[in-house]
Structure formats: structure tokens, C-alpha cells
Short mmCIF file of C-alpha atoms in Angstrom, two decimals:
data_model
loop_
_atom_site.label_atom_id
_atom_site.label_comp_id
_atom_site.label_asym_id
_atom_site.label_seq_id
_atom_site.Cartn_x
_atom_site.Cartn_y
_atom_site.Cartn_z
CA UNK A 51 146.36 119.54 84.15
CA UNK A 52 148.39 120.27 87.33
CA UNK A 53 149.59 117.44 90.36
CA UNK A 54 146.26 118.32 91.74
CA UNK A 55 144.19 117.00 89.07
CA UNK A 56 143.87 113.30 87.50
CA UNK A 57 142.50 112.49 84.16
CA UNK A 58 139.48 110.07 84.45
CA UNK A 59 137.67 108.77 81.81
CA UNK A 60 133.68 108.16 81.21
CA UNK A 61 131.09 107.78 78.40
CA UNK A 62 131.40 111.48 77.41
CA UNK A 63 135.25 111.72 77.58
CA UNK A 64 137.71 113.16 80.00
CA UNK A 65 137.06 114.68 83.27
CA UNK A 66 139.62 116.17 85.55
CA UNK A 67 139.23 114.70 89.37
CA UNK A 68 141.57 116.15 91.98
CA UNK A 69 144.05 114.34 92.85
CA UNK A 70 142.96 113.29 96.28
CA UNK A 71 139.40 112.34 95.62
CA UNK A 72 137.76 109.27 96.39
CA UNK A 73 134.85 110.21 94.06
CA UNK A 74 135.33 109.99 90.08
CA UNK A 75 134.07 111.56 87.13
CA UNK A 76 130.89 111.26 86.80
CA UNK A 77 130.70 113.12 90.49
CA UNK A 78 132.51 115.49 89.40
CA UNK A 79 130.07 116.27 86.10
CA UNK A 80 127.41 115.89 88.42
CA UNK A 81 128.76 118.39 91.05
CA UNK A 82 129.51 120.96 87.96
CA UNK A 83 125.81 119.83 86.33
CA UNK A 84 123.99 120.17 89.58
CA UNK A 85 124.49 123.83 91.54
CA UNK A 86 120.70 123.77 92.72
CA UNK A 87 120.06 123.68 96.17
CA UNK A 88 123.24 123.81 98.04
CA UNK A 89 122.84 121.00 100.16
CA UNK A 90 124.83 118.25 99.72
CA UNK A 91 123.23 114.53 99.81
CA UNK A 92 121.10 113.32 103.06
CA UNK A 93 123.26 111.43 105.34
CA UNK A 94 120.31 108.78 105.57
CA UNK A 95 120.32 108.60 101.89
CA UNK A 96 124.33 107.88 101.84
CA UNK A 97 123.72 105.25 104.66
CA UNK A 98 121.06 103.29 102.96
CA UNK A 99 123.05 103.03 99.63
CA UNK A 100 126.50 101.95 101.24
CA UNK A 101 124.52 99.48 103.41
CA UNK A 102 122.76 97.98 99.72
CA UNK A 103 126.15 97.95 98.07
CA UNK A 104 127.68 95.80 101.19
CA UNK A 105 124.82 93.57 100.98
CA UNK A 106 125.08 92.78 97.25
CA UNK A 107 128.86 92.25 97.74
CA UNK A 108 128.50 89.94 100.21
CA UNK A 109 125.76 88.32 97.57
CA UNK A 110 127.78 88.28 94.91
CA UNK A 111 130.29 86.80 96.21
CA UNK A 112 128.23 84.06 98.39
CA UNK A 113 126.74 83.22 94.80
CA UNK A 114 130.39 83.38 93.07
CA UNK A 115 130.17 86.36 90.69
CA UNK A 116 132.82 88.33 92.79
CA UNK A 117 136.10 87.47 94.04
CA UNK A 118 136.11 86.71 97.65
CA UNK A 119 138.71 89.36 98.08
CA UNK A 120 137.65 92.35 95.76
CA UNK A 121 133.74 91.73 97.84
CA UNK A 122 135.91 91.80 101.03
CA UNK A 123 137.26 94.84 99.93
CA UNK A 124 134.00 96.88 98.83
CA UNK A 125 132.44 95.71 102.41
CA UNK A 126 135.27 96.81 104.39
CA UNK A 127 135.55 100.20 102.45
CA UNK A 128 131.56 100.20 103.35
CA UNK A 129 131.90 100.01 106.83
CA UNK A 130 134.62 102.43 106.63
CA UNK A 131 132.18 104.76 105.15
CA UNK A 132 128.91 103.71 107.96
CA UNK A 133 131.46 104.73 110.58
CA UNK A 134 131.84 107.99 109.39
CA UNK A 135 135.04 108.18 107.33
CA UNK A 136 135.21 110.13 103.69
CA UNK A 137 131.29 111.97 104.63
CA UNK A 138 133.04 114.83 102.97
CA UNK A 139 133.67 112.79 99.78
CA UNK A 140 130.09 112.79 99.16
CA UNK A 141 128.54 115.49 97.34
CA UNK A 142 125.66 115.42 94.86
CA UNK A 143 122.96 118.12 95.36
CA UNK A 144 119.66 116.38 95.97
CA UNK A 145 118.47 117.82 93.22
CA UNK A 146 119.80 115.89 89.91
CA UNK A 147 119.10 114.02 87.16
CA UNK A 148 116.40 111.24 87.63
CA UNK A 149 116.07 108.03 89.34
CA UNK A 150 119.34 109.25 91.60
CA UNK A 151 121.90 108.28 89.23
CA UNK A 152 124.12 111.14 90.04
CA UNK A 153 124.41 110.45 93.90
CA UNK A 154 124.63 106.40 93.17
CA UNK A 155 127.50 106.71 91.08
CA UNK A 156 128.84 109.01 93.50
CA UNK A 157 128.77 105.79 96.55
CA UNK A 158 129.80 103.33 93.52
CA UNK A 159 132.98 105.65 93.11
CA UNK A 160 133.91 106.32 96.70
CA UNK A 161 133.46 102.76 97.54
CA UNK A 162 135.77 101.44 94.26
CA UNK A 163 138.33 104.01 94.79
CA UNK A 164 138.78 102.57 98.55
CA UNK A 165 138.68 99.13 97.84
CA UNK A 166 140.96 99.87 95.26
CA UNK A 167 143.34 101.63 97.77
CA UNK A 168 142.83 99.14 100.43
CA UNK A 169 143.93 96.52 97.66
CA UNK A 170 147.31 98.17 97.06
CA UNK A 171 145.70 99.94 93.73
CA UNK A 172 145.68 103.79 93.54
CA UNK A 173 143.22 106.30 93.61
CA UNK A 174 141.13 106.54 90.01
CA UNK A 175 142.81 103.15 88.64
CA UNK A 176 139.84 100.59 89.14
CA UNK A 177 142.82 98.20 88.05
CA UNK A 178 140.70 95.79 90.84
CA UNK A 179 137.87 97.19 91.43
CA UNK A 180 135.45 99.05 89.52
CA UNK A 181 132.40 101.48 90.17
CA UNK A 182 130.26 99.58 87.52
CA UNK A 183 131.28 96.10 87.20
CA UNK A 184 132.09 94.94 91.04
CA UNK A 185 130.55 97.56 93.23
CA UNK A 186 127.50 97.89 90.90
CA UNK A 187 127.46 94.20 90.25
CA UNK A 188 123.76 93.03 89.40
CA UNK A 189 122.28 96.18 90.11
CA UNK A 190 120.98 99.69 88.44
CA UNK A 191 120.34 102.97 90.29
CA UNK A 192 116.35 101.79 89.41
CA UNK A 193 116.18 99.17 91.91
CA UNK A 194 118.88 100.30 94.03
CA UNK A 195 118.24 103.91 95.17
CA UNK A 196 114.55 103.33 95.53
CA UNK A 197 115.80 100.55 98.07
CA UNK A 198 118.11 102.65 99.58
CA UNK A 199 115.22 105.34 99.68
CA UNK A 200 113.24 102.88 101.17
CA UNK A 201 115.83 101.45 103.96
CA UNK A 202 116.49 105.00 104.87
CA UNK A 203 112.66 106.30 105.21
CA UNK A 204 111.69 102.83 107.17
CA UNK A 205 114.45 103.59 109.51
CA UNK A 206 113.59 107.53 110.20
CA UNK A 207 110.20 106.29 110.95
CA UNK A 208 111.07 104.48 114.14
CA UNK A 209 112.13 107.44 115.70
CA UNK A 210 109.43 109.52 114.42
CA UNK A 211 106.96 107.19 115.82
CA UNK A 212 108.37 106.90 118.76
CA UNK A 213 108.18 110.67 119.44
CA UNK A 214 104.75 110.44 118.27
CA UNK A 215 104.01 108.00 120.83
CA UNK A 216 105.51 110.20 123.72
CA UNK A 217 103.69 112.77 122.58
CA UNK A 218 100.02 110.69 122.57
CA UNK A 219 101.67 109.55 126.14
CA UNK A 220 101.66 112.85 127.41
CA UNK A 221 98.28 113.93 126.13
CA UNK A 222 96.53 111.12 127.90
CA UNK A 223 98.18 112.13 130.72
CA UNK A 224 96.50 115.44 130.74
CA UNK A 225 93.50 114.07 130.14
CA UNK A 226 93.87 111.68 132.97
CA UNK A 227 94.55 114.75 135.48
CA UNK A 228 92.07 116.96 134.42
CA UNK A 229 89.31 114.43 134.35
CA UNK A 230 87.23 116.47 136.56
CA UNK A 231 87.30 119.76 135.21
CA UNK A 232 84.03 120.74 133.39
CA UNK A 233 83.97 123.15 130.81
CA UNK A 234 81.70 124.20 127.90
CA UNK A 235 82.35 122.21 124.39
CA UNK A 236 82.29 124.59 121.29
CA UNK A 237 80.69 123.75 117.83
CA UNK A 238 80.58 125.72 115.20
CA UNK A 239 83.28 128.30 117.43
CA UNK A 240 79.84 128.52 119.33
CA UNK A 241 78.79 127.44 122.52
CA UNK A 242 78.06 123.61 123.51
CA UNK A 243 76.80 121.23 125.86
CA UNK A 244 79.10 120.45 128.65
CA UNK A 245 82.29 118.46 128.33
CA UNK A 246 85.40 118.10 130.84
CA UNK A 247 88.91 119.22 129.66
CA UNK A 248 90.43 115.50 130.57
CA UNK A 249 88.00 113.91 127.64
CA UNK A 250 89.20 116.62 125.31
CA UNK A 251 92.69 115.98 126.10
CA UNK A 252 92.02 112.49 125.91
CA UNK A 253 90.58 112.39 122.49
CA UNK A 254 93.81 114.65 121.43
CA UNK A 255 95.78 111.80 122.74
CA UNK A 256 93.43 109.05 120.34
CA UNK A 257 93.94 111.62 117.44
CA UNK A 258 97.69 111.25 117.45
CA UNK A 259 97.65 107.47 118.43
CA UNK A 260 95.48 106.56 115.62
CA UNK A 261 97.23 108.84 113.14
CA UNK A 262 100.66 107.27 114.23
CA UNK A 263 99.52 103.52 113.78
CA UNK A 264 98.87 103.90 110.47
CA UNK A 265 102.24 105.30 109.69
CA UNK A 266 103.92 102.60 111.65
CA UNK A 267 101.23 100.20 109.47
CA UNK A 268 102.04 101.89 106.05
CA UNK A 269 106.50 101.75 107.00
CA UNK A 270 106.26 98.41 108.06
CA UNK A 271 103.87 96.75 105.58
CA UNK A 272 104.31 99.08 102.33
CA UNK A 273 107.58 101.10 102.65
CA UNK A 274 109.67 97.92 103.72
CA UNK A 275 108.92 96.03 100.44
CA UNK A 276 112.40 96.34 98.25
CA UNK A 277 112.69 96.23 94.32
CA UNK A 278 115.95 94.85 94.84
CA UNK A 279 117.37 92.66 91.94
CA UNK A 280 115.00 93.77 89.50
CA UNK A 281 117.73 96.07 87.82
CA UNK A 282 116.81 98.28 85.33
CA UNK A 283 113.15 97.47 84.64
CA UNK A 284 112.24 94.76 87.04
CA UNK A 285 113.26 92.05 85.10
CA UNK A 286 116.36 91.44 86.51
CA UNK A 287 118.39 91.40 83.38
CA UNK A 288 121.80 91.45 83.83
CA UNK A 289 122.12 90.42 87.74
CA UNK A 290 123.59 86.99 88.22
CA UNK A 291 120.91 83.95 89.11
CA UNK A 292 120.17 83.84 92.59
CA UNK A 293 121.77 87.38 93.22
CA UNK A 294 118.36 88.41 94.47
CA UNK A 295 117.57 85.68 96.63
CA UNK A 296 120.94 86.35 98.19
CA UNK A 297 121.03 90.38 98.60
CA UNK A 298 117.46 90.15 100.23
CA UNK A 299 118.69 87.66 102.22
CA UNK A 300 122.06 89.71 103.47
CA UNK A 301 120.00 93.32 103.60
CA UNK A 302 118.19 92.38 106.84
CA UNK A 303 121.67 91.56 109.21
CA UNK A 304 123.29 94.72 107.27
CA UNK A 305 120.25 97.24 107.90
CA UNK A 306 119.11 95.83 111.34
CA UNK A 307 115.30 96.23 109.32
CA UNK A 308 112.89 93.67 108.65
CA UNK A 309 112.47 94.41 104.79
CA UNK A 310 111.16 92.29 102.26
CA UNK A 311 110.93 91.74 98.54
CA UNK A 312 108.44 92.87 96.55
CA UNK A 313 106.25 90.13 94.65
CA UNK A 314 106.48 91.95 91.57
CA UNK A 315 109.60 93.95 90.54
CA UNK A 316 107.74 95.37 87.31
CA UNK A 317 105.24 97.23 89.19
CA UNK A 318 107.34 98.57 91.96
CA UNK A 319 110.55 99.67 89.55
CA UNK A 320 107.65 101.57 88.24
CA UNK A 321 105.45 102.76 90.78
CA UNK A 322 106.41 104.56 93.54
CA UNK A 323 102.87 104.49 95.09
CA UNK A 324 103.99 103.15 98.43
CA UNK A 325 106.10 106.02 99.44
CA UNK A 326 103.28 108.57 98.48
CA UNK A 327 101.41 106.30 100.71
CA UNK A 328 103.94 107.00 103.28
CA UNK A 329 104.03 110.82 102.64
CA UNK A 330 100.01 110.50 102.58
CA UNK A 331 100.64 108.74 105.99
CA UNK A 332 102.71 111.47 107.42
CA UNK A 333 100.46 114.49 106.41
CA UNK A 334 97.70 112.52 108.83
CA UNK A 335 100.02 112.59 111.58
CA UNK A 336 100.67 116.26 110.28
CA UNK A 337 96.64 116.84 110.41
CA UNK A 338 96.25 115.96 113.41
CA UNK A 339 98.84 117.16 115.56
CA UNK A 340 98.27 120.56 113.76
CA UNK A 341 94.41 120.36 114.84
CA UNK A 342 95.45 119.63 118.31
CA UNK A 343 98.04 122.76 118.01
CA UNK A 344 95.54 124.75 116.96
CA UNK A 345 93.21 124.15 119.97
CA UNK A 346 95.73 124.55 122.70
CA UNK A 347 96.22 128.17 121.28
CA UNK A 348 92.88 128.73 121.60
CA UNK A 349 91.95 126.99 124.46
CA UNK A 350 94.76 129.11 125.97
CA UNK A 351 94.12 132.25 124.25
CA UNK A 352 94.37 135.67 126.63
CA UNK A 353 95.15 135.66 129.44
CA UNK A 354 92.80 138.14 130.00
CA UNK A 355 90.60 138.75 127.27
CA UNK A 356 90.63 135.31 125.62
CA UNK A 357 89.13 131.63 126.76
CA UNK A 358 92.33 131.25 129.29
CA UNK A 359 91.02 127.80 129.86
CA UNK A 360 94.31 126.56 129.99
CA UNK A 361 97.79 127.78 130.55
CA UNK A 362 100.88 126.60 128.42
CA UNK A 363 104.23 126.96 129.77
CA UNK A 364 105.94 130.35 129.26
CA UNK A 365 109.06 129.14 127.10
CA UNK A 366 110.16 133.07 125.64
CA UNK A 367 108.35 137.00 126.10
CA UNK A 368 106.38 136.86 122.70
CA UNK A 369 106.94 140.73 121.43
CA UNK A 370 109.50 142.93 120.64
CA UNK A 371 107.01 145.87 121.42
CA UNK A 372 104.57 144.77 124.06
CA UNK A 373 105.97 144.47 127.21
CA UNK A 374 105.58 141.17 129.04
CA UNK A 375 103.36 139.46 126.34
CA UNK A 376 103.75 135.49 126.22
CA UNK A 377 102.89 133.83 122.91
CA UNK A 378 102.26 130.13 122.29
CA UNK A 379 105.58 129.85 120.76
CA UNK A 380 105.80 125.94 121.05
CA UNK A 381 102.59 125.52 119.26
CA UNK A 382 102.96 127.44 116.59
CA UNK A 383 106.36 126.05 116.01
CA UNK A 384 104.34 122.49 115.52
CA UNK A 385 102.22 123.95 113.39
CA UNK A 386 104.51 124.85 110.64
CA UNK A 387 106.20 121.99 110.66
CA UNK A 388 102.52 120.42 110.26
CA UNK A 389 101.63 122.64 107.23
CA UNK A 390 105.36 122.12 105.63
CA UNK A 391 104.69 118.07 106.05
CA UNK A 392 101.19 118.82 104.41
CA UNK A 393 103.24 120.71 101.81
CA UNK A 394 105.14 118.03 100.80
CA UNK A 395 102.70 115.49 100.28
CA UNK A 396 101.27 117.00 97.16
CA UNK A 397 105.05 117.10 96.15
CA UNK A 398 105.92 113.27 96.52
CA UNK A 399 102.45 112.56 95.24
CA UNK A 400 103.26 114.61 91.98
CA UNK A 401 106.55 112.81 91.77
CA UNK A 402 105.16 109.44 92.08
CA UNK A 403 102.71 110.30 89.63
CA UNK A 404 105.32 111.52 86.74
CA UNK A 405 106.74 107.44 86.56
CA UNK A 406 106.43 107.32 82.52
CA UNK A 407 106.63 104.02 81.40
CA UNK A 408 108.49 101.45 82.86
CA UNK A 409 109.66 103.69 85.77
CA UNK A 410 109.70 106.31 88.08
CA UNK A 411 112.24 109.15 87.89
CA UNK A 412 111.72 111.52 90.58
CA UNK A 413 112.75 109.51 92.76
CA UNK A 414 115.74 111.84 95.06
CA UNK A 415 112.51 113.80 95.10
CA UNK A 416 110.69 111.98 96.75
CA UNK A 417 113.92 110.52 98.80
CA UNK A 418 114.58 114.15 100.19
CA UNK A 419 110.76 115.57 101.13
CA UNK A 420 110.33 112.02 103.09
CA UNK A 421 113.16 112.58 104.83
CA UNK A 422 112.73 116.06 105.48
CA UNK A 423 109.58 115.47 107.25
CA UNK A 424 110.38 112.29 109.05
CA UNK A 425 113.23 114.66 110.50
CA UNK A 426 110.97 117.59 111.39
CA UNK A 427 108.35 116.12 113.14
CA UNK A 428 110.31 114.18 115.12
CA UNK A 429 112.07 117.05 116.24
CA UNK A 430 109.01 118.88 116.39
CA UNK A 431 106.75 115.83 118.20
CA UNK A 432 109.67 115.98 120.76
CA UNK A 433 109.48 119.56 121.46
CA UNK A 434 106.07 120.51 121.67
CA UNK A 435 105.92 116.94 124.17
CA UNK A 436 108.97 117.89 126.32
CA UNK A 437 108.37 122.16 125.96
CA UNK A 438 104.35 122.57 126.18
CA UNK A 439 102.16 119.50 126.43
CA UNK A 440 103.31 117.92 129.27
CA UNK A 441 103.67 121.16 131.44
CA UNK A 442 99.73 122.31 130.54
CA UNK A 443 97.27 123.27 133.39
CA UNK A 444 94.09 124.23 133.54
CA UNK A 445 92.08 126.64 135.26
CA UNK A 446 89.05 125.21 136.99
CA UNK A 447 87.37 127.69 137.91
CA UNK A 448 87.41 129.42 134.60
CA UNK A 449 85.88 126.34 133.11
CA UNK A 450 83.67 125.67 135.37
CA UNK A 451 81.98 129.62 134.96
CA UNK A 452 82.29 128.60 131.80
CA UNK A 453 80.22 125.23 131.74
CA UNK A 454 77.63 127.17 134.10
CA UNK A 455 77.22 129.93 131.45
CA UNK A 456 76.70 127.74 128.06
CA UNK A 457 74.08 128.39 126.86
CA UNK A 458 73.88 124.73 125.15
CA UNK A 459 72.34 123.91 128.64
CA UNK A 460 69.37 124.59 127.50
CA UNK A 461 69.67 121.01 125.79
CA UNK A 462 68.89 119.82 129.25
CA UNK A 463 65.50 121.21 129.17
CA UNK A 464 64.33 119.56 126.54
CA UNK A 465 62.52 116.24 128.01
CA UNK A 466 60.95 118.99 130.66
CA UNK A 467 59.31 121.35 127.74
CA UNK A 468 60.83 120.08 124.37
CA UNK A 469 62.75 121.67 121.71
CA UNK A 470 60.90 125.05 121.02
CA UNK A 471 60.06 126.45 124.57
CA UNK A 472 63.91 125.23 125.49
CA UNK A 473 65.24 127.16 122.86
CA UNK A 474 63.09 130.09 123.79
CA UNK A 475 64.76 130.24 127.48
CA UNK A 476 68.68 129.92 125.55
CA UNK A 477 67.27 133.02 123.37
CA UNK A 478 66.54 134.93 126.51
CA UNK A 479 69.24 134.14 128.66
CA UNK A 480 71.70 135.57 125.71
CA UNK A 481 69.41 138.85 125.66
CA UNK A 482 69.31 139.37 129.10
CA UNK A 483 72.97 138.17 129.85
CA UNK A 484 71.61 135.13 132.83
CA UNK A 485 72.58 131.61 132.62
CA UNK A 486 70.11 129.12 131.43
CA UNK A 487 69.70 128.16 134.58
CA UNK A 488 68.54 131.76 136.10
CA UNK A 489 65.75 132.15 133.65
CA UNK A 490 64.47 129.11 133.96
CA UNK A 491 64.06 129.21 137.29
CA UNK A 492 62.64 132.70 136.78
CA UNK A 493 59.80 131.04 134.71
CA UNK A 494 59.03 128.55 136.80
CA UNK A 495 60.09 125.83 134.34
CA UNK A 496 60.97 123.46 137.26
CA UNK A 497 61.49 123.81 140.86
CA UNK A 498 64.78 125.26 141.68
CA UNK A 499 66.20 121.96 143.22
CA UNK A 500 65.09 120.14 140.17
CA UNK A 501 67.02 122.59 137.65
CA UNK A 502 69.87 122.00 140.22
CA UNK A 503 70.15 118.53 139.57
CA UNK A 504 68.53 119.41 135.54
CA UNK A 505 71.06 121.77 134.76
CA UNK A 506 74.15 120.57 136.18
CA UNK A 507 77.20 120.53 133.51
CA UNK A 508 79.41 117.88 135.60
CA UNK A 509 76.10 115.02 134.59
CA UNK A 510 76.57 115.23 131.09
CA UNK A 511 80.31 116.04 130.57
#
């Protein structure tokens, strides 16, 4: 062993640390165990755990299990740690060994190793303070990173949802100023009775409103509910009495959440069903902003030989071979993110599934797909808001030749000559290339001021 190195000791035996780490062994057999991904741990995911382990110090020591001054020190090292310092001490690939041991020891070490130093102690000592027996005081990664999982996905949400709700703004918007503009409606990819662009719009803006309530519902109501002080099974064994009472208590003014405790720890140590609600939550968002995607590209499809109904803003030229081609860049940005966040559903809901027993293992899993996808379609709600939706037009005229040429105007005709002899006149008009209107007229269904009124798209859009 060189200066650069200290000798730590765990369960297993020695483990060389360097010298200068804040982090202890069992990071560092971690860090050698766990070369997967290449991404170090979520900065949410740090956040969250930090903000638990400040929380149950101040508990601990409210309920007199801790010294007043070690739990000083942990909380101060905390908020050392929320304000940014020692992010590079942090370094557990998200994916490990179960339940998020790995990355919980690493904040338990960090945190000791500070307190330690801010206690006159020296780096690796845990003379005063230890990762297991003051940091981790009444806890177990079981209850704790599941929390912290929890804390960090209820937080993402709010800005998620607020990006969603932009986004819903600006579709009602659109709806609102093209109110007037009639167009043909499409079932089946086929043509439809009449309908005007600003209802369409406005039932795009209903999709993603409705969509988003329910994952504000399923954060605030199921996400929020904490296993907290249940330990290792739920049971609570080996946390001090009225530890829980007192961490749930402290979480709230620590987090700036409103978070609760669950009514049963058993269950929730061992069922993860609440976050695959959440990722179940968050692939309807995806599902709908994806169908709304995919409309605007073909509602805007052309601009010559497409529907060209509308027009998206030109944001980049769309080929490296045809000259002055535009694609719908924005959109089909969204919907990838929309498919990945479908993706990853099935993921957390196999993950949440795989709890053997009297727990749930998968759970940095499940910590980093959540988090993932909160993070991309906020980004992504924000783009295709700020880039595309709110900068749409639409071309009248184009509709309105449109609306005139539907052929599921013949509809109209029915309560003049019912369903048969009004599907007759749609069957000719296609042959012959007129509008509904034309050939009725031409065969005296009605007279012509009569199919004028009849036949008009703007009546029934």
C-alpha cells in the first residue's frame, strides 16, 4: 500500500481506499463489482438519500438515540453535500446489486467520513461517527432507498407536469384560434363528416390534460406514501421507538414534499406496485402526446403532395440529399421520447413484479427508468410546446376544399333519401371525381338552395 491508499476494513476483509476519499470500502468493492453502464448515480437519487439521512438524524437525536453533536454533524455534512460539495465522491453505477445497497452505503460513507472530519476525526476512522451505526441509525437500504426513490420521483414530477400543462395550454390555444376553420375528419385514414381544426386541437389539448391529472393523482396520492421506519422487512426491527413517528415527521421541512407514511410497512417494503403505477401513469402521458405527434405529421404532411392542412414551424432543412426539404423534426423528436417512456414501463413493471418474498430488489431499476423518463418528457413536453405547437397554422382554404370534397357528406343526405340512395350518390361522386354536392344536385335530389344549406360542412363541424 502506498500514501495514496488507506486500509479499510468490512465484512469480507480489507479494501484499499485512496487516501483522499470520502467514500469507504464497500464503494470501492462496489465501484470494482459494478463496471456496467458507465453512468455514475442520478443526482436526484443522491439528493433524496442525503435529504432521508438528515431527516433521521435530526430524529434520532430529537428521540435521544444520537448525540446531539455527532446528528449535528451528519446534518451539516448533508447540507454540505445538497449544496453541491463532494458530487464527485459519489459513484455507484446504477446498475448493482439489489434493493440499492451499493449506492446507500456509498451516501452512509461520504456522509460519516465528513462528519467525522468536521468533528476533528480523520478520513476512514469512524472513531465518532460511523456509516452503519449513526448515519444508518434505525434504518436499512429496504425502507430507505425506496423512500429516497420515492422523494426523488415525486419531486421530478412537478416539473414534468408542469411542462405537460404548458403544453395542454398551448394546444387549447390552437384550438381556440382556429375555431372556424372547417375541414374533413378522417376514420379509418378515410374520409369523414365535417369537423373544424380548433375542436381537433382542442380535444389534443383534453388528451394531454386528462393524461397529466392522473399522473399528478398517482405522485401525489400513491408515489408520496414512504416505507420509512419499517427497516428491513417492515417491521421496524431494530429502529429506536418513536424513530418513525419522528423521521416522517422531519422528511416534510427537509424535502419541501408533502409525503406520508404508508399504513402498512409489510406490504410496501414488499411491493413496489405504486411506482409501476407511476411508470403506468407516465406511458399514458407518453400515449397520448405520441398520438397527438403523430397527427400533426400528418395533418402537416407535404407540402405539396400530402394533406398540408397545417404548417409546423421550420426548425432545420430535413435532408442531406434533397435540397430544401423540411421535416417535422420537433415531432418526431416527441415521439421517441414517447415510445422510450412506453419502453420502460414494461421494464419497471417487470421489476416490481420480481419482489420475492418479503421484498422487492430491483429497486435502482426501477429508481433509474422513472427518472429517466420524468427527465425526458419534460424536456421533450417543453420543446415540442416552445419549438412546434405553439407556432402551428393552418391553411383555410386547404381545409375548407377539403370539407367541400368529403365524401362523408353524403351523411347529410340521409333524412332527404335514407341510407342506401345516399350512399349511392358518395359511390358516384368518387367515380366521377364531383363533390357530393355536384351530383346531387345533378339528380335532382333537392333543389340547389336546399343542398346549399343540406350540404354545408361549417353546420355540422
Amino acid at each position: 500500500m502506498g500514501a495514496q491508499h488507506r486500509i479499510e476494513h468490512d465484512a469480507l476483509g480489507e479494501v484499499q481506499v485512496p487516501s483522499d476519499a470520502y467514500y469507504g470500502a464497500e464503494t470501492v468493492r462496489a465501484v470494482e463489482n459494478f463496471r456496467i453502464s458507465g453512468r455514475r448515480p442520478r443526482p436526484e437519487i443522491i439528493r433524496a438519500l442525503v435529504e432521508v439521512k438528515v431527516a433521521a438524524a435530526r430524529a434520532n437525536a430529537r428521540i435521544g438515540a444520537l448525540s446531539q453533536d455527532v446528528a449535528a454533524a451528519i446534518e451539516r455534512a448533508g447540507h454540505e453535500v445538497l449544496d453541491g460539495a463532494l458530487a464527485d465522491q459519489f459513484l455507484v453505477d446504477p446498475y448493482q446489486a439489489g434493493a440499492g445497497t451499493s449506492t446507500h452505503m456509498n451516501v452512509n460513507e461520504v456522509l460519516a467520513n465528513r462528519a467525522n472530519e468536521r468533528l476533528g476525526g480523520s478520513l476512514g476512522s469512524y472513531d465518532r461517527v460511523h456509516p452503519n451505526d449513526h448515519v444508518n441509525m434505525g434504518q436499512s437500504s429496504n425502507d430507505v432507498f425506496p423512500t429516497a426513490t420515492r422523494i426523488a420521483v415525486v419531486r421530478a414530477s412537478e416539473p414534468v407536469i408542469g411542462a405537460l400543462r404548458t403544453l395542454a395550454g398551448s394546444l387549447q390555444a390552437r384550438g381556440d384560434a382556429f375555431a372556424d376553420i372547417v375541414t374533413s375528419g378522417r376514420t379509418h385514414l378515410q374520409d369523414a363528416v365535417p369537423v373544424t381544426v380548433g375542436r381537433e386541437f382542442r380535444a389534443y389539448a383534453a388528451m394531454v390534460a386528462r393524461a397529466t391529472d392522473r399522473l399528478e393523482q398517482t405522485a401525489r396520492e400513491r408515489v408520496a406514501r414512504l416505507p420509512i421506519g419499517g427497516t428491513a422487512l417492515g417491521t421496524g426491527f431494530g429502529a429506536p421507538p418513536g424513530y418513525r413517528d419522528a423521521v416522517l415527521e422531519e422528511l416534510p421541512g427537509v424535502t419541501g414534499l408533502e409525503l406520508f407514511g404508508a399504513d402498512d410497512l409489510v406490504e410496501i417494503v414488499r411491493n413496489h406496485g405504486d411506482l409501476g403505477e407511476f411508470a403506468a401513469a407516465m406511458k399514458g402521458v407518453a400515449l397520448a402526446v405520441g398520438q397527438v405527434c403523430d397527427d400533426l405529421r400528418m395533418m402537416a404532411m407535404g407540402p405539396r403532395t400530402g394533406l398540408a392542412e397545417i404548417r409546423l414551424p421550420e426548425v432545420q432543412p430535413g435532408s442531406s440529399i434533397m435540397p430544401g426539404k423540411v421535416n417535422p423534426s420537433i415531432c418526431e423528436m416527441a415521439n421517441m421520447v414517447c415510445m422510450r417512456v412506453s419502453g420502460a414501463e414494461h421494464a419497471v413493471a417487470l421489476a416490481v413484479s420480481a419482489g420475492q418474498l418479503d421484498m422487492t430488489v430491483m429497486t435502482p431499476l426501477i429508481a433509474d427508468e422513472l427518472l429517466e423518463c420524468e427527465h425526458l418528457l419534460q424536456r421533450a413536453a417543453e420543446t415540442l410546446e416552445h419549438r412546434c405547437v405553439r407556432g402551428i397554422e393552418a391553411d383555410a382554404e386547404r381545409c375548407r376544399e377539403f370539407a367541400w370534397a368529403s365524401l362523408g357528406l353524403a351523411t347529410a343526405l340521409r333524412p332527404l333519401v335514407g341510407y342506401e340512395r345516399a350512399a349511392e350518390v358518395a359511390v358516384e361522386a368518387f367515380r366521377s371525381g364531383r363533390t357530393v354536392r355536384a351530383v346531387a344536385e345533378a339528380e335532382g335530389i333537392a333543389p340547389a338552395a336546399e343542398l346549399d344549406e343540406v350540404l354545408d360542412p361549417a353546420r355540422y363541424a
